[in-house]
Amino acid sequence: MDHFAYRHRSLYCEDVPVAELAREYGTPLYLYSEATLIHHLKQIQTAFAEAKPIICYSIKANGNLSIARLMGQHGAGFDVTSGGEYYRAQKAGPADAKIVFAGVGKTDAEIRYALENGVYLFDVESEQELHAIGRVAESMKVVAKVALRVNPDLPPKTHVKTDTSVKGVKFGLDIETVLDVARGVVGHKHVTVAGLHMHLGSPILSAEPYRLGCEKGVKLIAELRKQGHNVTVLNMGGGFGIHYRKQEALPASEFAKVILPAVKETGCQLVLEPGRFIVGNAGILVSSVLFTKETGGKRYVIQDAAMNDLIRPTLYDSFHRIWPVTPKDDVLEKPDDFEAAIPGTLPQDVVGPVCESGDFLAKARNLPTLQRGDLLAVFSAGAYGMAMASNYNARCRAAEVLVTGHTHRLIRRRETYSDLVACEVDCLK
Ligand code: LLP
């Protein structure tokens, strides 16, 4: 469910016509629906309610301060993966927000920063990291609470670049060695192994990997307890899939069905780290058609959003639905199936202005005939869209707008040319 819908052949974000927002703020433009954001957070809160979960919004999916603030206001903590994300979470979140800190490469400075600011839990990904945390905590005369991140070694379940629980990836501790690593800190004065963490990958469209992961997790928790660790937290990470092609995502309740029994059995506090599930379908990228052309037997739509605005198609061959913001009379409003033949359309590559053949948002996509100035909506772009945007080709990053009912607010201004050189030192001038 989202709040992007066509009314009389005009796309609305909640109660505001998208074309009006494109006129006011320009393109490329990221638009977010507050109602959709809250709906998805609530869906997880409701599905897992009986476990009273700590839901740590994964700020890497979209770290905009207003979005993070909204999450905090509705009861979320934060999952961060760098000192910078920690800073964002703290700046936008409530003072008592619970922050979990994952990532394979934490520096001593980041560890110290997190400890100084009352981090809830470090998700620890290697033996050396565990001891580095111990040393920093000792130097500060504090005790660091950690969850051991285990790689449960499950069958492939998503794109190879984002599958984090198959053998041979850099994440977590191997399931065969996690207990040896844990044994090394039994009785440690400055590190408490308080939890077990796993993040299986992203996006995941089936509950089965979570069932398998929980099965292994329950056994490991029992072993850790036997070693003397007081394990009280089970952190199952994020990864819940969303609708990219059609309505393919599972509701949160399907994941709850397989995760809640493990929570019950272990008596642990459940932590979840959803990012995409909350913000993915809550955002679209709006662009304007610049030109069309036919070359090499293909039709191209050249529009003003590029791989620097949304890199997912280039990086993962990922599919984002694309459709005109104000479709003409003779084509459908918004098709249900974008991969089927759609009357009145022709296959076209949707590309941007960046100087790379890999700069595309869609290939051979069925779209109606388009003209200069037509607006396009790229759907399901709220997660890992703006968060992965860059200034490549010295392109100014897009503006971001949050829509709430009939109102809209700028939550990040469009960058200017002077922003592009703001951090540089022109020392030879
Ligand atoms: N927890 C940890 C430890 C993670 O590494 C991630 C995502 C999450 C939670 C949140 O996962 P989510 O609920 O958003 O699926 N750039 C890629 C996705 C990379 C995900 C990285 N880790 C993409 O655009 O598909």
PDB file of N, CA, C and O and ligand atoms in Angstrom, residues 56-62 79-81 100-103 123 125 149 158-159 161-162 164 171 197-204 210 235-241 244 272-279 310-312 315-316 318 320 383-385 388, ligand 1:
ATOM      1  N   CYS A  56      14.678  -0.518  14.932  1.00  0.00           N
ATOM      2  CA  CYS A  56      15.729   0.453  14.649  1.00  0.00           C
ATOM      3  C   CYS A  56      15.738   0.728  13.148  1.00  0.00           C
ATOM      4  O   CYS A  56      16.227  -0.094  12.361  1.00  0.00           O
ATOM      5  N   TYR A  57      15.158   1.861  12.765  1.00  0.00           N
ATOM      6  CA  TYR A  57      15.105   2.250  11.355  1.00  0.00           C
ATOM      7  C   TYR A  57      16.527   2.315  10.796  1.00  0.00           C
ATOM      8  O   TYR A  57      17.394   2.977  11.355  1.00  0.00           O
ATOM      9  N   SER A  58      16.743   1.621   9.691  1.00  0.00           N
ATOM     10  CA  SER A  58      18.087   1.564   9.112  1.00  0.00           C
ATOM     11  C   SER A  58      18.328   2.830   8.308  1.00  0.00           C
ATOM     12  O   SER A  58      17.848   2.990   7.183  1.00  0.00           O
ATOM     13  N   ILE A  59      19.091   3.699   8.908  1.00  0.00           N
ATOM     14  CA  ILE A  59      19.209   5.060   8.372  1.00  0.00           C
ATOM     15  C   ILE A  59      19.950   5.088   7.048  1.00  0.00           C
ATOM     16  O   ILE A  59      19.839   6.035   6.282  1.00  0.00           O
ATOM     17  N   LYS A  60      20.655   4.018   6.724  1.00  0.00           N
ATOM     18  CA  LYS A  60      21.374   3.995   5.449  1.00  0.00           C
ATOM     19  C   LYS A  60      20.410   3.992   4.265  1.00  0.00           C
ATOM     20  O   LYS A  60      20.757   4.413   3.177  1.00  0.00           O
ATOM     21  N   ALA A  61      19.192   3.523   4.466  1.00  0.00           N
ATOM     22  CA  ALA A  61      18.232   3.478   3.361  1.00  0.00           C
ATOM     23  C   ALA A  61      17.833   4.888   2.928  1.00  0.00           C
ATOM     24  O   ALA A  61      17.667   5.165   1.738  1.00  0.00           O
ATOM     25  N   ASN A  62      17.677   5.747   3.897  1.00  0.00           N
ATOM     26  CA  ASN A  62      17.377   7.149   3.610  1.00  0.00           C
ATOM     27  C   ASN A  62      17.591   7.943   4.897  1.00  0.00           C
ATOM     28  O   ASN A  62      16.794   7.853   5.815  1.00  0.00           O
ATOM     29  N   ASP A  79      19.334   2.056  13.241  1.00  0.00           N
ATOM     30  CA  ASP A  79      20.459   1.179  12.911  1.00  0.00           C
ATOM     31  C   ASP A  79      21.422   2.033  12.102  1.00  0.00           C
ATOM     32  O   ASP A  79      21.015   2.633  11.096  1.00  0.00           O
ATOM     33  N   VAL A  80      22.680   2.124  12.556  1.00  0.00           N
ATOM     34  CA  VAL A  80      23.653   2.957  11.844  1.00  0.00           C
ATOM     35  C   VAL A  80      24.869   2.118  11.475  1.00  0.00           C
ATOM     36  O   VAL A  80      25.119   1.063  12.066  1.00  0.00           O
ATOM     37  N   THR A  81      25.626   2.634  10.528  1.00  0.00           N
ATOM     38  CA  THR A  81      26.757   1.854  10.041  1.00  0.00           C
ATOM     39  C   THR A  81      28.029   2.685   9.908  1.00  0.00           C
ATOM     40  O   THR A  81      29.019   2.234   9.343  1.00  0.00           O
ATOM     41  N   VAL A 100      21.657   1.036  17.321  1.00  0.00           N
ATOM     42  CA  VAL A 100      22.541  -0.119  17.146  1.00  0.00           C
ATOM     43  C   VAL A 100      23.539   0.215  16.039  1.00  0.00           C
ATOM     44  O   VAL A 100      23.190   0.854  15.058  1.00  0.00           O
ATOM     45  N   PHE A 101      24.773  -0.223  16.229  1.00  0.00           N
ATOM     46  CA  PHE A 101      25.869   0.186  15.346  1.00  0.00           C
ATOM     47  C   PHE A 101      26.472  -1.062  14.704  1.00  0.00           C
ATOM     48  O   PHE A 101      27.177  -1.829  15.353  1.00  0.00           O
ATOM     49  N   ALA A 102      26.164  -1.278  13.411  1.00  0.00           N
ATOM     50  CA  ALA A 102      26.700  -2.428  12.676  1.00  0.00           C
ATOM     51  C   ALA A 102      27.825  -1.964  11.750  1.00  0.00           C
ATOM     52  O   ALA A 102      28.155  -0.777  11.716  1.00  0.00           O
ATOM     53  N   GLY A 103      28.377  -2.880  10.979  1.00  0.00           N
ATOM     54  CA  GLY A 103      29.404  -2.510  10.002  1.00  0.00           C
ATOM     55  C   GLY A 103      30.723  -3.208  10.278  1.00  0.00           C
ATOM     56  O   GLY A 103      31.135  -3.327  11.427  1.00  0.00           O
ATOM     57  N   ASP A 123      26.860  -4.179  16.845  1.00  0.00           N
ATOM     58  CA  ASP A 123      26.794  -5.463  16.152  1.00  0.00           C
ATOM     59  C   ASP A 123      28.222  -5.769  15.704  1.00  0.00           C
ATOM     60  O   ASP A 123      28.766  -5.080  14.840  1.00  0.00           O
ATOM     61  N   GLU A 125      31.384  -7.687  14.047  1.00  0.00           N
ATOM     62  CA  GLU A 125      31.518  -8.478  12.828  1.00  0.00           C
ATOM     63  C   GLU A 125      32.843  -9.236  12.713  1.00  0.00           C
ATOM     64  O   GLU A 125      33.087  -9.916  11.732  1.00  0.00           O
ATOM     65  N   ARG A 149      27.479 -10.593  15.431  1.00  0.00           N
ATOM     66  CA  ARG A 149      26.796 -10.773  14.153  1.00  0.00           C
ATOM     67  C   ARG A 149      27.297 -12.055  13.520  1.00  0.00           C
ATOM     68  O   ARG A 149      28.476 -12.199  13.192  1.00  0.00           O
ATOM     69  N   THR A 158      18.998 -13.257  -2.645  1.00  0.00           N
ATOM     70  CA  THR A 158      18.755 -11.959  -3.291  1.00  0.00           C
ATOM     71  C   THR A 158      19.960 -11.642  -4.164  1.00  0.00           C
ATOM     72  O   THR A 158      20.818 -12.510  -4.391  1.00  0.00           O
ATOM     73  N   HIS A 159      20.045 -10.448  -4.687  1.00  0.00           N
ATOM     74  CA  HIS A 159      21.140 -10.078  -5.584  1.00  0.00           C
ATOM     75  C   HIS A 159      22.494 -10.324  -4.906  1.00  0.00           C
ATOM     76  O   HIS A 159      22.655 -10.048  -3.717  1.00  0.00           O
ATOM     77  N   LYS A 161      25.174  -8.852  -4.843  1.00  0.00           N
ATOM     78  CA  LYS A 161      25.845  -7.704  -4.200  1.00  0.00           C
ATOM     79  C   LYS A 161      25.216  -7.318  -2.872  1.00  0.00           C
ATOM     80  O   LYS A 161      25.766  -6.501  -2.137  1.00  0.00           O
ATOM     81  N   THR A 162      24.051  -7.847  -2.586  1.00  0.00           N
ATOM     82  CA  THR A 162      23.379  -7.460  -1.330  1.00  0.00           C
ATOM     83  C   THR A 162      22.956  -8.674  -0.503  1.00  0.00           C
ATOM     84  O   THR A 162      22.150  -8.556   0.413  1.00  0.00           O
ATOM     85  N   THR A 164      23.961 -11.049   2.273  1.00  0.00           N
ATOM     86  CA  THR A 164      24.966 -10.951   3.339  1.00  0.00           C
ATOM     87  C   THR A 164      25.014 -12.193   4.228  1.00  0.00           C
ATOM     88  O   THR A 164      25.634 -12.163   5.288  1.00  0.00           O
ATOM     89  N   PHE A 171      30.701 -10.134   5.727  1.00  0.00           N
ATOM     90  CA  PHE A 171      29.923  -9.755   6.909  1.00  0.00           C
ATOM     91  C   PHE A 171      29.913 -10.815   8.003  1.00  0.00           C
ATOM     92  O   PHE A 171      29.857 -12.010   7.728  1.00  0.00           O
ATOM     93  N   HIS A 197      23.198 -11.218  16.523  1.00  0.00           N
ATOM     94  CA  HIS A 197      22.695 -10.410  15.415  1.00  0.00           C
ATOM     95  C   HIS A 197      22.867 -11.158  14.113  1.00  0.00           C
ATOM     96  O   HIS A 197      23.852 -11.873  13.930  1.00  0.00           O
ATOM     97  N   MET A 198      21.885 -11.032  13.228  1.00  0.00           N
ATOM     98  CA  MET A 198      22.116 -11.440  11.836  1.00  0.00           C
ATOM     99  C   MET A 198      21.302 -10.527  10.924  1.00  0.00           C
ATOM    100  O   MET A 198      20.199 -10.109  11.270  1.00  0.00           O
ATOM    101  N   HIS A 199      21.900 -10.167   9.822  1.00  0.00           N
ATOM    102  CA  HIS A 199      21.173  -9.441   8.772  1.00  0.00           C
ATOM    103  C   HIS A 199      21.374 -10.277   7.523  1.00  0.00           C
ATOM    104  O   HIS A 199      22.495 -10.456   7.060  1.00  0.00           O
ATOM    105  N   LEU A 200      20.292 -10.807   6.991  1.00  0.00           N
ATOM    106  CA  LEU A 200      20.423 -11.875   6.000  1.00  0.00           C
ATOM    107  C   LEU A 200      20.717 -11.387   4.593  1.00  0.00           C
ATOM    108  O   LEU A 200      21.271 -12.122   3.779  1.00  0.00           O
ATOM    109  N   GLY A 201      20.349 -10.155   4.298  1.00  0.00           N
ATOM    110  CA  GLY A 201      20.502  -9.631   2.946  1.00  0.00           C
ATOM    111  C   GLY A 201      19.312  -8.751   2.647  1.00  0.00           C
ATOM    112  O   GLY A 201      18.446  -8.566   3.506  1.00  0.00           O
ATOM    113  N   SER A 202      19.270  -8.226   1.395  1.00  0.00           N
ATOM    114  CA  SER A 202      18.239  -7.229   1.131  1.00  0.00           C
ATOM    115  C   SER A 202      18.124  -6.997  -0.374  1.00  0.00           C
ATOM    116  O   SER A 202      19.157  -6.818  -1.022  1.00  0.00           O
ATOM    117  N   PRO A 203      16.963  -6.972  -0.989  1.00  0.00           N
ATOM    118  CA  PRO A 203      15.664  -7.239  -0.385  1.00  0.00           C
ATOM    119  C   PRO A 203      15.326  -8.726  -0.444  1.00  0.00           C
ATOM    120  O   PRO A 203      15.724  -9.430  -1.365  1.00  0.00           O
ATOM    121  N   ILE A 204      14.546  -9.190   0.540  1.00  0.00           N
ATOM    122  CA  ILE A 204      14.180 -10.604   0.620  1.00  0.00           C
ATOM    123  C   ILE A 204      12.657 -10.736   0.475  1.00  0.00           C
ATOM    124  O   ILE A 204      11.902 -10.080   1.179  1.00  0.00           O
ATOM    125  N   TYR A 210      14.426 -16.290   6.976  1.00  0.00           N
ATOM    126  CA  TYR A 210      14.321 -15.860   8.384  1.00  0.00           C
ATOM    127  C   TYR A 210      14.028 -17.062   9.284  1.00  0.00           C
ATOM    128  O   TYR A 210      14.519 -17.153  10.405  1.00  0.00           O
ATOM    129  N   ASN A 235      18.733  -9.873  17.455  1.00  0.00           N
ATOM    130  CA  ASN A 235      18.589  -8.829  16.439  1.00  0.00           C
ATOM    131  C   ASN A 235      18.559  -9.502  15.073  1.00  0.00           C
ATOM    132  O   ASN A 235      19.562 -10.042  14.619  1.00  0.00           O
ATOM    133  N   MET A 236      17.389  -9.461  14.422  1.00  0.00           N
ATOM    134  CA  MET A 236      17.246 -10.160  13.135  1.00  0.00           C
ATOM    135  C   MET A 236      17.463  -9.240  11.929  1.00  0.00           C
ATOM    136  O   MET A 236      17.130  -9.599  10.798  1.00  0.00           O
ATOM    137  N   GLY A 237      17.999  -8.032  12.163  1.00  0.00           N
ATOM    138  CA  GLY A 237      18.373  -7.164  11.048  1.00  0.00           C
ATOM    139  C   GLY A 237      17.188  -6.643  10.262  1.00  0.00           C
ATOM    140  O   GLY A 237      16.062  -6.548  10.772  1.00  0.00           O
ATOM    141  N   GLY A 238      17.464  -6.322   8.996  1.00  0.00           N
ATOM    142  CA  GLY A 238      16.402  -5.794   8.113  1.00  0.00           C
ATOM    143  C   GLY A 238      16.219  -6.736   6.940  1.00  0.00           C
ATOM    144  O   GLY A 238      16.311  -7.950   7.100  1.00  0.00           O
ATOM    145  N   GLY A 239      15.968  -6.151   5.769  1.00  0.00           N
ATOM    146  CA  GLY A 239      15.936  -6.951   4.554  1.00  0.00           C
ATOM    147  C   GLY A 239      14.568  -7.255   3.970  1.00  0.00           C
ATOM    148  O   GLY A 239      14.485  -7.806   2.872  1.00  0.00           O
ATOM    149  N   PHE A 240      13.487  -6.915   4.687  1.00  0.00           N
ATOM    150  CA  PHE A 240      12.149  -7.234   4.171  1.00  0.00           C
ATOM    151  C   PHE A 240      11.935  -6.537   2.810  1.00  0.00           C
ATOM    152  O   PHE A 240      12.134  -5.334   2.691  1.00  0.00           O
ATOM    153  N   GLY A 241      11.514  -7.311   1.823  1.00  0.00           N
ATOM    154  CA  GLY A 241      11.368  -6.795   0.455  1.00  0.00           C
ATOM    155  C   GLY A 241      10.170  -5.872   0.283  1.00  0.00           C
ATOM    156  O   GLY A 241       9.289  -5.791   1.143  1.00  0.00           O
ATOM    157  N   TYR A 244       8.630  -3.718  -6.151  1.00  0.00           N
ATOM    158  CA  TYR A 244       9.365  -3.008  -7.207  1.00  0.00           C
ATOM    159  C   TYR A 244       8.698  -3.225  -8.565  1.00  0.00           C
ATOM    160  O   TYR A 244       8.560  -2.322  -9.352  1.00  0.00           O
ATOM    161  N   LEU A 272      14.817  -5.235  15.400  1.00  0.00           N
ATOM    162  CA  LEU A 272      14.753  -5.332  13.943  1.00  0.00           C
ATOM    163  C   LEU A 272      15.366  -4.067  13.357  1.00  0.00           C
ATOM    164  O   LEU A 272      15.331  -3.004  13.992  1.00  0.00           O
ATOM    165  N   GLU A 273      15.906  -4.180  12.138  1.00  0.00           N
ATOM    166  CA  GLU A 273      16.578  -3.033  11.512  1.00  0.00           C
ATOM    167  C   GLU A 273      16.018  -2.770  10.105  1.00  0.00           C
ATOM    168  O   GLU A 273      16.768  -2.776   9.131  1.00  0.00           O
ATOM    169  N   PRO A 274      14.739  -2.549   9.974  1.00  0.00           N
ATOM    170  CA  PRO A 274      14.184  -2.354   8.630  1.00  0.00           C
ATOM    171  C   PRO A 274      14.502  -0.973   8.070  1.00  0.00           C
ATOM    172  O   PRO A 274      14.443   0.022   8.788  1.00  0.00           O
ATOM    173  N   GLY A 275      14.860  -0.926   6.804  1.00  0.00           N
ATOM    174  CA  GLY A 275      15.063   0.356   6.137  1.00  0.00           C
ATOM    175  C   GLY A 275      14.144   0.435   4.934  1.00  0.00           C
ATOM    176  O   GLY A 275      13.151   1.156   4.903  1.00  0.00           O
ATOM    177  N   ARG A 276      14.468  -0.407   3.941  1.00  0.00           N
ATOM    178  CA  ARG A 276      13.736  -0.396   2.671  1.00  0.00           C
ATOM    179  C   ARG A 276      12.232  -0.573   2.851  1.00  0.00           C
ATOM    180  O   ARG A 276      11.434   0.097   2.194  1.00  0.00           O
ATOM    181  N   PHE A 277      11.837  -1.500   3.746  1.00  0.00           N
ATOM    182  CA  PHE A 277      10.410  -1.799   3.915  1.00  0.00           C
ATOM    183  C   PHE A 277       9.636  -0.533   4.307  1.00  0.00           C
ATOM    184  O   PHE A 277       8.481  -0.363   3.945  1.00  0.00           O
ATOM    185  N   ILE A 278      10.306   0.338   5.062  1.00  0.00           N
ATOM    186  CA  ILE A 278       9.622   1.538   5.545  1.00  0.00           C
ATOM    187  C   ILE A 278       9.618   2.649   4.491  1.00  0.00           C
ATOM    188  O   ILE A 278       8.597   3.266   4.211  1.00  0.00           O
ATOM    189  N   VAL A 279      10.774   2.872   3.881  1.00  0.00           N
ATOM    190  CA  VAL A 279      10.896   4.074   3.053  1.00  0.00           C
ATOM    191  C   VAL A 279      10.862   3.788   1.546  1.00  0.00           C
ATOM    192  O   VAL A 279      10.628   4.688   0.748  1.00  0.00           O
ATOM    193  N   LEU A 310      19.920   7.947  -9.032  1.00  0.00           N
ATOM    194  CA  LEU A 310      19.412   6.618  -8.662  1.00  0.00           C
ATOM    195  C   LEU A 310      20.311   5.585  -9.331  1.00  0.00           C
ATOM    196  O   LEU A 310      20.194   5.339 -10.532  1.00  0.00           O
ATOM    197  N   ILE A 311      21.187   4.999  -8.539  1.00  0.00           N
ATOM    198  CA  ILE A 311      22.209   4.113  -9.133  1.00  0.00           C
ATOM    199  C   ILE A 311      21.772   2.644  -9.141  1.00  0.00           C
ATOM    200  O   ILE A 311      22.439   1.792  -9.716  1.00  0.00           O
ATOM    201  N   ARG A 312      20.632   2.342  -8.533  1.00  0.00           N
ATOM    202  CA  ARG A 312      20.235   0.940  -8.357  1.00  0.00           C
ATOM    203  C   ARG A 312      20.121   0.173  -9.683  1.00  0.00           C
ATOM    204  O   ARG A 312      20.607  -0.958  -9.774  1.00  0.00           O
ATOM    205  N   LEU A 315      23.713  -0.500 -10.812  1.00  0.00           N
ATOM    206  CA  LEU A 315      24.514  -1.313  -9.902  1.00  0.00           C
ATOM    207  C   LEU A 315      23.985  -2.739  -9.729  1.00  0.00           C
ATOM    208  O   LEU A 315      24.751  -3.683  -9.594  1.00  0.00           O
ATOM    209  N   TYR A 316      22.662  -2.860  -9.687  1.00  0.00           N
ATOM    210  CA  TYR A 316      22.078  -4.184  -9.380  1.00  0.00           C
ATOM    211  C   TYR A 316      21.140  -4.681 -10.488  1.00  0.00           C
ATOM    212  O   TYR A 316      20.390  -5.631 -10.261  1.00  0.00           O
ATOM    213  N   SER A 318      18.464  -3.432 -11.120  1.00  0.00           N
ATOM    214  CA  SER A 318      17.180  -3.490 -10.419  1.00  0.00           C
ATOM    215  C   SER A 318      16.074  -2.819 -11.238  1.00  0.00           C
ATOM    216  O   SER A 318      16.337  -1.955 -12.075  1.00  0.00           O
ATOM    217  N   HIS A 320      12.712  -0.614 -11.501  1.00  0.00           N
ATOM    218  CA  HIS A 320      11.814   0.375 -10.891  1.00  0.00           C
ATOM    219  C   HIS A 320      10.694   0.666 -11.893  1.00  0.00           C
ATOM    220  O   HIS A 320      10.981   0.942 -13.064  1.00  0.00           O
ATOM    221  N   ALA A 383      14.094   4.210  -0.971  1.00  0.00           N
ATOM    222  CA  ALA A 383      15.210   3.593  -0.246  1.00  0.00           C
ATOM    223  C   ALA A 383      16.407   3.447  -1.174  1.00  0.00           C
ATOM    224  O   ALA A 383      16.263   2.984  -2.310  1.00  0.00           O
ATOM    225  N   TYR A 384      17.581   3.795  -0.692  1.00  0.00           N
ATOM    226  CA  TYR A 384      18.829   3.666  -1.434  1.00  0.00           C
ATOM    227  C   TYR A 384      18.772   4.437  -2.764  1.00  0.00           C
ATOM    228  O   TYR A 384      19.382   4.048  -3.751  1.00  0.00           O
ATOM    229  N   GLY A 385      17.963   5.485  -2.811  1.00  0.00           N
ATOM    230  CA  GLY A 385      17.918   6.372  -3.964  1.00  0.00           C
ATOM    231  C   GLY A 385      18.801   7.569  -3.639  1.00  0.00           C
ATOM    232  O   GLY A 385      19.992   7.586  -3.957  1.00  0.00           O
ATOM    233  N   MET A 388      22.205   7.018  -1.986  1.00  0.00           N
ATOM    234  CA  MET A 388      23.373   6.607  -2.781  1.00  0.00           C
ATOM    235  C   MET A 388      23.662   7.600  -3.909  1.00  0.00           C
ATOM    236  O   MET A 388      24.458   7.318  -4.804  1.00  0.00           O
TER     237      MET A 388
HETATM  238  N1  LLP B   1      20.854  -3.979   8.963  1.00  0.00           N
HETATM  239  C1  LLP B   1      22.056  -4.148   8.375  1.00  0.00           C
HETATM  240  C2  LLP B   1      23.172  -4.640   9.188  1.00  0.00           C
HETATM  241  C3  LLP B   1      22.235  -3.864   7.014  1.00  0.00           C
HETATM  242  O1  LLP B   1      23.419  -4.049   6.449  1.00  0.00           O
HETATM  243  C4  LLP B   1      21.139  -3.380   6.274  1.00  0.00           C
HETATM  244  C5  LLP B   1      21.289  -3.074   4.844  1.00  0.00           C
HETATM  245  C6  LLP B   1      19.903  -3.186   6.918  1.00  0.00           C
HETATM  246  C7  LLP B   1      19.807  -3.506   8.255  1.00  0.00           C
HETATM  247  C8  LLP B   1      18.714  -2.635   6.232  1.00  0.00           C
HETATM  248  O2  LLP B   1      18.245  -3.447   5.210  1.00  0.00           O
HETATM  249  P1  LLP B   1      16.841  -3.122   4.530  1.00  0.00           P
HETATM  250  O3  LLP B   1      15.770  -3.335   5.556  1.00  0.00           O
HETATM  251  O4  LLP B   1      16.875  -1.701   4.068  1.00  0.00           O
HETATM  252  O5  LLP B   1      16.713  -4.056   3.410  1.00  0.00           O
HETATM  253  N2  LLP B   1      21.960  -0.501  -1.628  1.00  0.00           N
HETATM  254  C9  LLP B   1      21.261  -1.751  -1.718  1.00  0.00           C
HETATM  255  C10 LLP B   1      20.882  -2.294  -0.371  1.00  0.00           C
HETATM  256  C11 LLP B   1      22.050  -2.463   0.569  1.00  0.00           C
HETATM  257  C12 LLP B   1      21.610  -2.929   1.937  1.00  0.00           C
HETATM  258  C13 LLP B   1      22.703  -2.783   2.895  1.00  0.00           C
HETATM  259  N3  LLP B   1      22.383  -3.199   4.227  1.00  0.00           N
HETATM  260  C14 LLP B   1      20.041  -1.588  -2.607  1.00  0.00           C
HETATM  261  O6  LLP B   1      19.811  -0.489  -3.120  1.00  0.00           O
HETATM  262  O7  LLP B   1      19.307  -2.554  -2.862  1.00  0.00           O
END
